[in-house]
Structure formats: structure tokens, C-alpha cells
mmCIF file of C-alpha atoms and ligand atoms in Angstrom:
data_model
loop_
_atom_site.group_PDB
_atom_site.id
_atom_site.type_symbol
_atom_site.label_atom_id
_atom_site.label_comp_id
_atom_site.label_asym_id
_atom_site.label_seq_id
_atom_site.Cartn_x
_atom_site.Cartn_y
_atom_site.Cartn_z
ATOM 1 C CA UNK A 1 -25.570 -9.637 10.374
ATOM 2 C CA UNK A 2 -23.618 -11.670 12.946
ATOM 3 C CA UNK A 3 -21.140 -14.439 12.266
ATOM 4 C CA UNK A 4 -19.551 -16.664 14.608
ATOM 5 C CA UNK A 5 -16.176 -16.177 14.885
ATOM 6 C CA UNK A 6 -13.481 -18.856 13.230
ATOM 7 C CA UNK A 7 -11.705 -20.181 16.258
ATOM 8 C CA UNK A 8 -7.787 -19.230 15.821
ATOM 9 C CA UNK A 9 -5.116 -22.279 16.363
ATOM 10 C CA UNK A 10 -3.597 -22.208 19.797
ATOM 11 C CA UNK A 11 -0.725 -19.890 19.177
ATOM 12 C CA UNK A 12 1.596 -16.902 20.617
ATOM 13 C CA UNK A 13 -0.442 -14.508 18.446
ATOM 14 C CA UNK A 14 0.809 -10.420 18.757
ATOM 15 C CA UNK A 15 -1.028 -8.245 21.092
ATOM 16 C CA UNK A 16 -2.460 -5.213 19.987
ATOM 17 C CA UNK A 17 -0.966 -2.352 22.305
ATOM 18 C CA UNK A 18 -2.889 1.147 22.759
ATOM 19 C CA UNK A 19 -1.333 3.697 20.847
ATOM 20 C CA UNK A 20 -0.312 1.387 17.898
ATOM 21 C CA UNK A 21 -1.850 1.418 14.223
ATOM 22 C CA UNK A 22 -1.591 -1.996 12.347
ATOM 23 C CA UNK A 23 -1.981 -1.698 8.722
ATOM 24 C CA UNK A 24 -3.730 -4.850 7.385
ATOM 25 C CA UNK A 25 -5.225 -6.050 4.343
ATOM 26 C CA UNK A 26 -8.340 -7.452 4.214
ATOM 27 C CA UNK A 27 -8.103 -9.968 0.889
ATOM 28 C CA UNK A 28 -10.730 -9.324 -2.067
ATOM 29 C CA UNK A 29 -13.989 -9.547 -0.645
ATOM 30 C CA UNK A 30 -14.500 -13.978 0.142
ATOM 31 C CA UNK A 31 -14.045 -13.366 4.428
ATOM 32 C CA UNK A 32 -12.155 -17.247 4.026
ATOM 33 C CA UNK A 33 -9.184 -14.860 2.224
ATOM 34 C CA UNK A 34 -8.380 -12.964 5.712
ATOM 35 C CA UNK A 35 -4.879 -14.073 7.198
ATOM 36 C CA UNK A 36 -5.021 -15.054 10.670
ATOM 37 C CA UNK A 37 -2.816 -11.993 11.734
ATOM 38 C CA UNK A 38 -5.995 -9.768 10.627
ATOM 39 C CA UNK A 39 -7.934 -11.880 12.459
ATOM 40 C CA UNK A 40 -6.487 -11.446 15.473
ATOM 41 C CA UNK A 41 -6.429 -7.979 14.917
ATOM 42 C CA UNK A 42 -10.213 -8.178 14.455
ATOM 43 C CA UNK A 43 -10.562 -9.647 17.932
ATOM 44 C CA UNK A 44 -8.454 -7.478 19.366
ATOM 45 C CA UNK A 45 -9.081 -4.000 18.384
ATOM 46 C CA UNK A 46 -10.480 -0.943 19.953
ATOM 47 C CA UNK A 47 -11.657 1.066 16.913
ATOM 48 C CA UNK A 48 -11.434 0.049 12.946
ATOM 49 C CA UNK A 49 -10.794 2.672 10.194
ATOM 50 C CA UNK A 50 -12.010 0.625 6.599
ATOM 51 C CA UNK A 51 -11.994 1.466 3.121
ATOM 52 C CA UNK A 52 -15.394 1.010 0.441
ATOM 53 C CA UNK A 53 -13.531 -2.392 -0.964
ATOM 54 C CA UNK A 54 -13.223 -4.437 2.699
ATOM 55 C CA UNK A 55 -15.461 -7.492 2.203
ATOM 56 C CA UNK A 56 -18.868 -7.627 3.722
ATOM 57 C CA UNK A 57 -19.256 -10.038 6.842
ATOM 58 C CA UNK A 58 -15.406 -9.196 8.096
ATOM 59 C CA UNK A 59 -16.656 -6.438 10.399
ATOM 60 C CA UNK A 60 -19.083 -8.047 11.789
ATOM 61 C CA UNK A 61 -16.268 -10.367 13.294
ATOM 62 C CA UNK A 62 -15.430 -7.293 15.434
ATOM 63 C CA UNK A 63 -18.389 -6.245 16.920
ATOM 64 C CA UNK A 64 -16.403 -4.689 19.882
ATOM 65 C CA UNK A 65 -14.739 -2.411 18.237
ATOM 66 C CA UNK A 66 -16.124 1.328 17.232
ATOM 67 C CA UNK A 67 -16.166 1.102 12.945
ATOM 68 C CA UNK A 68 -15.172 3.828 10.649
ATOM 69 C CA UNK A 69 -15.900 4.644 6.927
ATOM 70 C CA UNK A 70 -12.971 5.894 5.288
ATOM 71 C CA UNK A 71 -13.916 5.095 1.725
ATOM 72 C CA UNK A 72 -12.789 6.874 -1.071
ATOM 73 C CA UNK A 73 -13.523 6.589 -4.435
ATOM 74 C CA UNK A 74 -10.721 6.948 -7.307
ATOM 75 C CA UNK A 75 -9.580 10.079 -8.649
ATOM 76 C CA UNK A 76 -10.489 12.598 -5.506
ATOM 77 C CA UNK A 77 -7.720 15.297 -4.544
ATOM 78 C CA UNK A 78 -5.316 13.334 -1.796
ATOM 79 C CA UNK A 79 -5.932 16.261 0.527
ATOM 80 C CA UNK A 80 -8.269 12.779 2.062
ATOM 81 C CA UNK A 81 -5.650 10.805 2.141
ATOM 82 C CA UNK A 82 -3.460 12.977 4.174
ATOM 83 C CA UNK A 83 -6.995 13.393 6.640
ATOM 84 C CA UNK A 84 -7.590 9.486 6.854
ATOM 85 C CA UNK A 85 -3.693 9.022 8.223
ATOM 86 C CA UNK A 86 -3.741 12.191 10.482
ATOM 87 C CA UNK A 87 -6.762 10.799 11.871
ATOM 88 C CA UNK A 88 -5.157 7.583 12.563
ATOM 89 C CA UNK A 89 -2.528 9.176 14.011
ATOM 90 C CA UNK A 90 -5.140 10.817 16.446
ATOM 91 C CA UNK A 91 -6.391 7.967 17.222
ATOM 92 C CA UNK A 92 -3.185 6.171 18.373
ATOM 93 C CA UNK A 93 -2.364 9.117 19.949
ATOM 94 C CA UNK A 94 -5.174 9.241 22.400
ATOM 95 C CA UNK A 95 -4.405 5.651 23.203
ATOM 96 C CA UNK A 96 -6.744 3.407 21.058
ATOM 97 C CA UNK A 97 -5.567 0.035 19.337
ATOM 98 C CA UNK A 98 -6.224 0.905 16.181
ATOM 99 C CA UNK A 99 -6.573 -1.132 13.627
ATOM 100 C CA UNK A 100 -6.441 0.268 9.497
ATOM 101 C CA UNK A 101 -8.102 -2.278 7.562
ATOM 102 C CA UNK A 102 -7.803 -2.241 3.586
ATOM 103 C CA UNK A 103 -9.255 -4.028 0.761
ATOM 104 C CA UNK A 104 -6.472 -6.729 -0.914
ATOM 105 C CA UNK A 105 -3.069 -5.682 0.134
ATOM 106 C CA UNK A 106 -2.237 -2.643 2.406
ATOM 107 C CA UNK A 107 1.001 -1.928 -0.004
ATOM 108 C CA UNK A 108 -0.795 -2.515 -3.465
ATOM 109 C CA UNK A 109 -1.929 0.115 -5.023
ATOM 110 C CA UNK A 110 -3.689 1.086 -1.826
ATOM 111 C CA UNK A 111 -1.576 3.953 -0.716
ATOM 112 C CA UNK A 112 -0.753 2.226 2.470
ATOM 113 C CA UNK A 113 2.582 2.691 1.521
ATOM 114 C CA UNK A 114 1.944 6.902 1.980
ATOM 115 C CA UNK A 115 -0.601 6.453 5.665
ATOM 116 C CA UNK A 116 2.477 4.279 7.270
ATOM 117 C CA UNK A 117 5.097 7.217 6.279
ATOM 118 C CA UNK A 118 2.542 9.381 7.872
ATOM 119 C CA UNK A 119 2.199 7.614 11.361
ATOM 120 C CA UNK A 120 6.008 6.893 11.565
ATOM 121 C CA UNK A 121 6.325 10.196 10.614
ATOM 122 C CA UNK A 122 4.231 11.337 13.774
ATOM 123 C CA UNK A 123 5.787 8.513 15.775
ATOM 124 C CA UNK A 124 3.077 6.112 15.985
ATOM 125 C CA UNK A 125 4.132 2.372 15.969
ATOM 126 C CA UNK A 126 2.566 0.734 13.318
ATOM 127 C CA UNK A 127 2.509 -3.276 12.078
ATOM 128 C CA UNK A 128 1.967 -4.445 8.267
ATOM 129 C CA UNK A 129 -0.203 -7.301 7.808
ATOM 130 C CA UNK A 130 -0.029 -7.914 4.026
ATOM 131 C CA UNK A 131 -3.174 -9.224 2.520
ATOM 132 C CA UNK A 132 -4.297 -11.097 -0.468
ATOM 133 C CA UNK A 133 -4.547 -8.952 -3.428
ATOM 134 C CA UNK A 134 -7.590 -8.541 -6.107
ATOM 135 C CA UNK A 135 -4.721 -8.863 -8.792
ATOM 136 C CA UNK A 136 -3.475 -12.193 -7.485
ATOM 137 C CA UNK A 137 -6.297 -13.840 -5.528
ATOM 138 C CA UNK A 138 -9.088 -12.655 -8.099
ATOM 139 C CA UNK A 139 -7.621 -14.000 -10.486
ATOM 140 C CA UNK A 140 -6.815 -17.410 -8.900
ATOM 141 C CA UNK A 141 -10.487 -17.467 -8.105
ATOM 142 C CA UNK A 142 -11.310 -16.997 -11.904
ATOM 143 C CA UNK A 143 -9.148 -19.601 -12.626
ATOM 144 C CA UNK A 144 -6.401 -17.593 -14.605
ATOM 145 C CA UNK A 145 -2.932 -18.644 -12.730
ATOM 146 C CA UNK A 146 -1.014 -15.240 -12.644
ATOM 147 C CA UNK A 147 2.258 -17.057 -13.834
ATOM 148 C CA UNK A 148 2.481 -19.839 -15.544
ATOM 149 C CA UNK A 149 5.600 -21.570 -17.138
ATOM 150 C CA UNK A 150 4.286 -22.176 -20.506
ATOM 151 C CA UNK A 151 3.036 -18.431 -21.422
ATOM 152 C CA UNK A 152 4.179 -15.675 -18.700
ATOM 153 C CA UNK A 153 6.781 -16.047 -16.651
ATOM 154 C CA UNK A 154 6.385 -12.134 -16.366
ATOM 155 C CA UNK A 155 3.673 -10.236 -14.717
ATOM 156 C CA UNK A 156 3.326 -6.484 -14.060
ATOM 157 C CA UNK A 157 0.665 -5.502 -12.262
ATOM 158 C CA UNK A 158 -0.318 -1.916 -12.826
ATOM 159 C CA UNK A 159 -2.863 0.744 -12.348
ATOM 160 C CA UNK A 160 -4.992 2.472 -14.689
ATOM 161 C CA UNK A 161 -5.693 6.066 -13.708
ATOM 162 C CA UNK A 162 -3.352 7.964 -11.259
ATOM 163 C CA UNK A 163 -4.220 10.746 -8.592
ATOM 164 C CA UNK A 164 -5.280 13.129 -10.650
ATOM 165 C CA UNK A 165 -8.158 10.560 -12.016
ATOM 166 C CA UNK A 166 -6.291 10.538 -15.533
ATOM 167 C CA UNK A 167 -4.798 7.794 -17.445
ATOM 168 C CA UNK A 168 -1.250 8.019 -15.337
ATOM 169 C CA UNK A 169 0.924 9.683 -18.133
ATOM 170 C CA UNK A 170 3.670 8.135 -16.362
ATOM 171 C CA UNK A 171 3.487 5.067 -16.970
ATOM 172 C CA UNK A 172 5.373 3.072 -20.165
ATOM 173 C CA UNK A 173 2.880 1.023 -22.126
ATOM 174 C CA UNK A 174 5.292 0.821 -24.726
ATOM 175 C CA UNK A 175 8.155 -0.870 -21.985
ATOM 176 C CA UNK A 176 5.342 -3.037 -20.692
ATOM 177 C CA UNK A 177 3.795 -4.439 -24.020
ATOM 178 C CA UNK A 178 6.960 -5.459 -24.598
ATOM 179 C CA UNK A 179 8.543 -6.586 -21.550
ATOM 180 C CA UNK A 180 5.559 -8.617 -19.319
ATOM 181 C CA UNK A 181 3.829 -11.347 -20.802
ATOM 182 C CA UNK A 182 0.777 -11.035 -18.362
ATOM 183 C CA UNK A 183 -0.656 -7.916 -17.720
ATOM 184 C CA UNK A 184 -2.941 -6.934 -14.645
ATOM 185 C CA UNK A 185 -4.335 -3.766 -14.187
ATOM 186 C CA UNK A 186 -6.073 -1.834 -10.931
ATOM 187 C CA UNK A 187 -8.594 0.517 -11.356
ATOM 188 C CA UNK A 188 -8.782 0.449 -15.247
ATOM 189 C CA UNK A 189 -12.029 0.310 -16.079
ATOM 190 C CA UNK A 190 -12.441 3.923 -16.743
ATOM 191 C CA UNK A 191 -9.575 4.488 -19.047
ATOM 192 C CA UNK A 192 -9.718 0.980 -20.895
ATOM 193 C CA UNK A 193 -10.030 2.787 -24.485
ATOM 194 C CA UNK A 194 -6.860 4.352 -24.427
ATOM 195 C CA UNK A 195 -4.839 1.461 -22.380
ATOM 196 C CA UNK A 196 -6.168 -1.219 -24.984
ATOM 197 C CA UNK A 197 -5.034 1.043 -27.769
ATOM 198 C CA UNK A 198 -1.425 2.289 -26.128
ATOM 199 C CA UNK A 199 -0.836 -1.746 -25.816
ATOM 200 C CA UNK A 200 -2.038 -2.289 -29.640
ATOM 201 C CA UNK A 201 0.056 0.646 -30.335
ATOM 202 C CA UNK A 202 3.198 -1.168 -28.867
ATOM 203 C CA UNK A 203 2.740 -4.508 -30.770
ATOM 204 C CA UNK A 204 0.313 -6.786 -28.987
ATOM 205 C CA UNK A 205 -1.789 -8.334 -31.014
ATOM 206 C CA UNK A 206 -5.899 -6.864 -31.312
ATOM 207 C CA UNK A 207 -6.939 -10.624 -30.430
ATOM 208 C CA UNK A 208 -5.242 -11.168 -27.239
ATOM 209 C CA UNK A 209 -6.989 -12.618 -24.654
ATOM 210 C CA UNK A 210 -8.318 -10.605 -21.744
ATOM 211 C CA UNK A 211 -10.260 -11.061 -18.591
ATOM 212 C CA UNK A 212 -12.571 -8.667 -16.952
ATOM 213 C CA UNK A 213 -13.229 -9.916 -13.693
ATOM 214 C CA UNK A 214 -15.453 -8.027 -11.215
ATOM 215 C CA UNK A 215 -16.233 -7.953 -7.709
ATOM 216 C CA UNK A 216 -13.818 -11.168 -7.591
ATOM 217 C CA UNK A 217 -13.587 -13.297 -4.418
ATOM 218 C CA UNK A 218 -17.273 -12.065 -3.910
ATOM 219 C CA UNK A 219 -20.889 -13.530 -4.263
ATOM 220 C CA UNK A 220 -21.464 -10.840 -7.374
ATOM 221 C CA UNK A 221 -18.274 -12.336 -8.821
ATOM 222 C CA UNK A 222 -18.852 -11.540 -12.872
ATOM 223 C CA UNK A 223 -15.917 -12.879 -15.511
ATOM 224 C CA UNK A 224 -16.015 -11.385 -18.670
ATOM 225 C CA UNK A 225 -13.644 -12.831 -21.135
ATOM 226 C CA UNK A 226 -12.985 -10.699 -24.383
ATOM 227 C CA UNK A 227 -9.664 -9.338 -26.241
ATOM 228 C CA UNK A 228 -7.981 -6.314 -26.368
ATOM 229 C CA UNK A 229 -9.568 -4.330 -29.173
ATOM 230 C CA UNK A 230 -13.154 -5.663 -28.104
ATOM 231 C CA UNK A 231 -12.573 -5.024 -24.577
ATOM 232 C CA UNK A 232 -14.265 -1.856 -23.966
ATOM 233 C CA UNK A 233 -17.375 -2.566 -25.760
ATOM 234 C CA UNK A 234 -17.691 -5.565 -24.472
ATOM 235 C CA UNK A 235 -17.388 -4.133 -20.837
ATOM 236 C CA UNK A 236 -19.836 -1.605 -21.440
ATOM 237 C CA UNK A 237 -22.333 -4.143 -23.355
ATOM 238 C CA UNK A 238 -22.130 -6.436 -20.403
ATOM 239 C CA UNK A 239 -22.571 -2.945 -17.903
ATOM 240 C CA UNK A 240 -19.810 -4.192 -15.933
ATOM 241 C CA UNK A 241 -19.861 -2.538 -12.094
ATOM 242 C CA UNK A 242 -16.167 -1.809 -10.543
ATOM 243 C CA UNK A 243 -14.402 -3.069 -8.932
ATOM 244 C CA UNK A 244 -12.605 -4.571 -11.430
ATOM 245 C CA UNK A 245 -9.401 -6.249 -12.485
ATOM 246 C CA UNK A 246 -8.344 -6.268 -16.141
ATOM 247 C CA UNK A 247 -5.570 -9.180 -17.279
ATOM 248 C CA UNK A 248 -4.239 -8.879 -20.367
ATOM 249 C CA UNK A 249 -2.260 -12.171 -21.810
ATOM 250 C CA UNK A 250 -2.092 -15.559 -23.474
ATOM 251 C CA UNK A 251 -2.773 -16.987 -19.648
ATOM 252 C CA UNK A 252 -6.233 -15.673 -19.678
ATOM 253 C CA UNK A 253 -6.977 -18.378 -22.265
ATOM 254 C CA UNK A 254 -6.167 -21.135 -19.162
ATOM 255 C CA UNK A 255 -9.742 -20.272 -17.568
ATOM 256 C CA UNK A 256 -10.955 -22.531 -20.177
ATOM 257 C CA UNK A 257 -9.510 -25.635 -18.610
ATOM 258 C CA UNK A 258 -9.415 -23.865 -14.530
ATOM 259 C CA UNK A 259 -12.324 -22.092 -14.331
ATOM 260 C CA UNK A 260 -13.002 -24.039 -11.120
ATOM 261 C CA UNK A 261 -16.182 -22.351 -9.682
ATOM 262 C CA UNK A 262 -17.897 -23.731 -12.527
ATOM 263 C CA UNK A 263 -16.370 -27.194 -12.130
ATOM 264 C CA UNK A 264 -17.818 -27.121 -8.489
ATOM 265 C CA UNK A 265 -21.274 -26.529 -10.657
ATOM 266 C CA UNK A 266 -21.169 -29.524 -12.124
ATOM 267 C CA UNK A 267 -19.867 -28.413 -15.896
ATOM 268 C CA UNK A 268 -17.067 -29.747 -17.228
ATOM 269 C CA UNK A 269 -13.930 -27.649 -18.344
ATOM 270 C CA UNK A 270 -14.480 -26.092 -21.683
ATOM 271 C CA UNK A 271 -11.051 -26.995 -23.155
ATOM 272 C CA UNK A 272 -8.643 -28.903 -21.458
ATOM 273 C CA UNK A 273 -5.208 -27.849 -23.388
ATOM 274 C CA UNK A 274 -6.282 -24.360 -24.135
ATOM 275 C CA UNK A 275 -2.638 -23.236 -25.096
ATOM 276 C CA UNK A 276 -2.831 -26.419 -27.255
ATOM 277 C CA UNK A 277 0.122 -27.600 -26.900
ATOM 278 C CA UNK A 278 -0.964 -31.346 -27.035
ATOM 279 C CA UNK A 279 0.668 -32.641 -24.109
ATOM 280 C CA UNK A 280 0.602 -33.192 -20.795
ATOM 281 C CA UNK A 281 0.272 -29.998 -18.531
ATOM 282 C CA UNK A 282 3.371 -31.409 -16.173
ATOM 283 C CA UNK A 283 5.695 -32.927 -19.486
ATOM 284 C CA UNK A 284 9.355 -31.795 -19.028
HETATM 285 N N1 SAH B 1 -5.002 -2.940 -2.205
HETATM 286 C C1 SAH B 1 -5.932 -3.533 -3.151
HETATM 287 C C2 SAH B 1 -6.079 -2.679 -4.386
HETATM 288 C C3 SAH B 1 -6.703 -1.314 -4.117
HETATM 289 S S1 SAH B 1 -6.903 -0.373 -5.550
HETATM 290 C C4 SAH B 1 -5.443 -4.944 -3.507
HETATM 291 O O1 SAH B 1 -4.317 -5.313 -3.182
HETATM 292 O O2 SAH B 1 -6.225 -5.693 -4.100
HETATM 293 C C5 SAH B 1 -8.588 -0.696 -5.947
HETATM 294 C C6 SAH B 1 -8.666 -1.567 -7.187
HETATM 295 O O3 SAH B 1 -8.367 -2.903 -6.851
HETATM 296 C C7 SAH B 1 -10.025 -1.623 -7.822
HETATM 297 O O4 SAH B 1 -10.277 -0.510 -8.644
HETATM 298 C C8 SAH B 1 -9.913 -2.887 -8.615
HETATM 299 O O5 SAH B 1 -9.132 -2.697 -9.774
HETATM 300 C C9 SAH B 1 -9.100 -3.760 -7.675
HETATM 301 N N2 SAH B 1 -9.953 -4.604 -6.815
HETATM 302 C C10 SAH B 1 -9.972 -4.631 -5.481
HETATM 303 N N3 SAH B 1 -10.831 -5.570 -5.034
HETATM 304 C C11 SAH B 1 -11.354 -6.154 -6.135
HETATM 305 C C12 SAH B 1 -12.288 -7.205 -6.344
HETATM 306 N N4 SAH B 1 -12.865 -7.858 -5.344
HETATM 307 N N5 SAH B 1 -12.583 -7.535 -7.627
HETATM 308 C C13 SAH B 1 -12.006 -6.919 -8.664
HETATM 309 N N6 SAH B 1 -11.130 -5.923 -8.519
HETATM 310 C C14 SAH B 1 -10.793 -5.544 -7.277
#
């Protein structure tokens, strides 16, 4: 598939040099989500290492540049990891502009945090281009705001299964039921069951609203709205695919009145003062 390429505003825009790695998210999956740093970097790179959750259509905006699969799926020993960024670093080293291209953003939950230690490490130059992420931009596109003043003014954003492919034992439910209003968890689909019931656990109510929204930003976009104790069945009755974000909180309920893809339909918004507080969205 070809695509002509957006023209980019008349600008200084950086230069890729040989020998340097820039790290650069990629948005959600919706190409329109790229920043115009990665799309310079599209132009100008000589190869392109990508991961399984890079939309479909950005590559083809670099058809000069050699393309490589670095996909991984969740829960595989990080012995990969540590091949992926030693392979970038061979890259760089034998001169290539090299450009590491991630789903979201590089430095949310997608270990780009670990791949630049390893190329400045090895003493490769590298450059961050931060990128939309699922947690944020998925939402938006679902029409759940991730803050909002009326119901969370706290978000934690938060991932469901650590390295080892468990539920990360790490992490404090408890401190988080209690301390973020909003709720949004990567890669949770698998242990859902036990999240849902550590948050019940730690006082949030079995009725509060959450969104399941898969493959957002995309053309397979699926929301699935539900609540925390019905969550997992609901998921599974539904056979929801990952990717997927999970948001747990009162905002969810704000879809009713945003859900703006379905506006652009034609249908009207289901509630328009879903947190019913029978005023005006913008009163004082
Ligand atoms: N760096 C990425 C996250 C990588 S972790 C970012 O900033 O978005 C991978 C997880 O991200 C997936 O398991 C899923 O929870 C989430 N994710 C990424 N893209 C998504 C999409 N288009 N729709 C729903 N969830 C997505």
C-alpha cells in the first residue's frame, strides 16, 4: 500500500546523522497521531527497527528505508530486549541512520527507557521523539477526557502484568484505589480478574465505571463500557482482541455525552450531564 506523503511546513527540521539512533513513538495506530519530528524521521532514515503495535500505513511513508520486525509479544524473557538494543547499536555502529520506531510513547511502558541506556551505554547518540500514548490519545478518541475537574484530577496510568508475564506483585493496588481517581491500565487484559478484585478489595465500589477500549486510534477501534466486577466477563463475552486499554473511574461515565466518533455518525450524545450535576459543564 502506498500513501502520499503529508507535505511538512517549511521549517529547520533535525537531520538524521549516520551513526545516530532516534527513539520515536509512533502514536496509537490513526497515522494523523504521528508528530512531525517522526515524520521527518520517516523521510529521512536509512533503516527502521518497529514494534507489532506501530500503526499500519506509517511505514509505507518510508519506503526508502530497509524495515525491521522487532515485535514482541508480552511476557517473553527480556533476553529480546537486550538483542533488539544491541542490534541497534550495530546498526549505528556501522553507520546507518537509524531510526527505532514504537507504538504510543517510546518512554511509556515501552521499555524505551532500558534500549536508550543501552545505546548510550555503547556510545551511540540517540534522540527521543515522544509520541502520543494509547493511555492518553485512546482514550481521547473514545471520548473519556483523562482528567477532568469535576471527577479526577488524579490519574495513574499503570501496567497490568510485569516481565515475568505475571500480575506485577509490585505494584500497590491498595495505594492506588485509594489515591488516583482515574485509573488506566497497559497490557491488562490478561490479568483483569485479579486487578478488578485487588481494586474491590481496596474500597472501590463493584459498580464503577470502566472502559475497555481496543485497538484505539484504529479502524477496528471496539469500546466496551462495563464496571469493575462485570469487567472480565464482559470482556470475554464480547471476545475482546488486545491491544487494549482498561480505565477505571467515574470519568468513564463522560463518553456518554463525548463519545464523538459517534456524533460524527449522525447520533446524538446519549446523556448530556452524565455526572449529573445539573449545570452547565463550564459553571464556576
Ligand atoms: N508505548 C505504548 C505502550 C506500549 S505497552 C504507549 O505509549 O501507548 C503495550 C500496551 O499499550 C498494550 O498492551 C495496550 O495496553 C496499550 N496499547 C497500545 N496501543 C494501543 C491501542 N491502539 N489500543 C489500545 N491499547 C493500546
Amino acid at each position: 500500500m502506498t500513501t502520499s506523503l503529508p507535505h511538512l511546513p517549511d521549517q529547520d527540521w533535525p537531520l538524521m546523522q549516520p551513526g545516530w539512533v532516534w527513539l520515536c513513538g509512533a502514536g496509537p495506530g490513526d497515522p494523523g497521531l504521528l508528530t512531525l519530528h517522526a515524520l521527518n524521521a520517516l523521510r529521512q532514515a536509512d533503516v527502521i527497527v518497529y514494534d507489532a503495535l506501530v500503526g499500519e500505513g506509517i511505514l509505507s511513508w518510508a519506503d526508502q528505508a530497509e524495515q525491521i520486525y522487532a515485535g514482541k509479544r508480552g511476557g517473553k524473557p527480556s533476553a529480546k530486549q537486550r538483542d533488539i538494543s544491541l542490534r541497534l547499536v550495530d546498526l549505528a555502529r556501522a553507520g546507518k541512520k537509524v531510526l527505532r520506531l514504537k507504538g504510543g510513547d517510546p518512554f511509556v511502558f515501552g521499555r524505551g527507557g532500558e534500549e536508550a541506556q543501552t545505546l548510550v551505554q555503547h556510545g551511540v547518540p540517540v534522540r527521543i521523539i515522544p509520541g502520543i500514548s494509547a493511555g492518553i490519545g485512546g482514550l481521547a478518541y473514545a471520548g473519556i477526557p483523562v482528567t477532568h475537574r469535576d471527577v479526577n484530577q488524579t490519574v495513574t496510568f499503570v501496567t497490568g502484568h510485569d516481565q515475568t508475564g505475571d500480575a506485577p506483585s509490585s505494584i500497590d493496588w491498595d495505594g492506588i484505589a485509594r489515591g488516583s481517581q482515574m485509573i488506566v491500565i497497559y497490557m491488562g487484559m490478561k490479568h483483569l480478574p485479579q486487578i478488578s478484585s485487588q481494586l474491590i478489595a481496596a474500597g472501590r465500589p463493584e459498580n464503577e465505571p470502566v472502559a475497555l477500549v481496543t485497538s484505539a486510534t484504529t479502524g477496528k477501534q471496539h469500546v466496551l463500557e462495563t464496571t469493575l466486577s462485570a469487567a472480565h466477563r464482559d470482556a470475554n463475552a464480547a471476545g475482546l482482541q488486545p491491544p487494549a486499554i482498561i480505565c477505571v473511574g467515574r470519568g468513564v461515565l463522560l463518553r456518554q455525552a463525548l463519545d464523538w466518533q459517534s456524533m460524527a455518525q449522525g447520533l446524538s450524545p446519549r446523556n448530556l450531564d452524565p455526572l449529573d450535576r445539573g449545570r452547565p459543564a463550564e459553571s464556576a
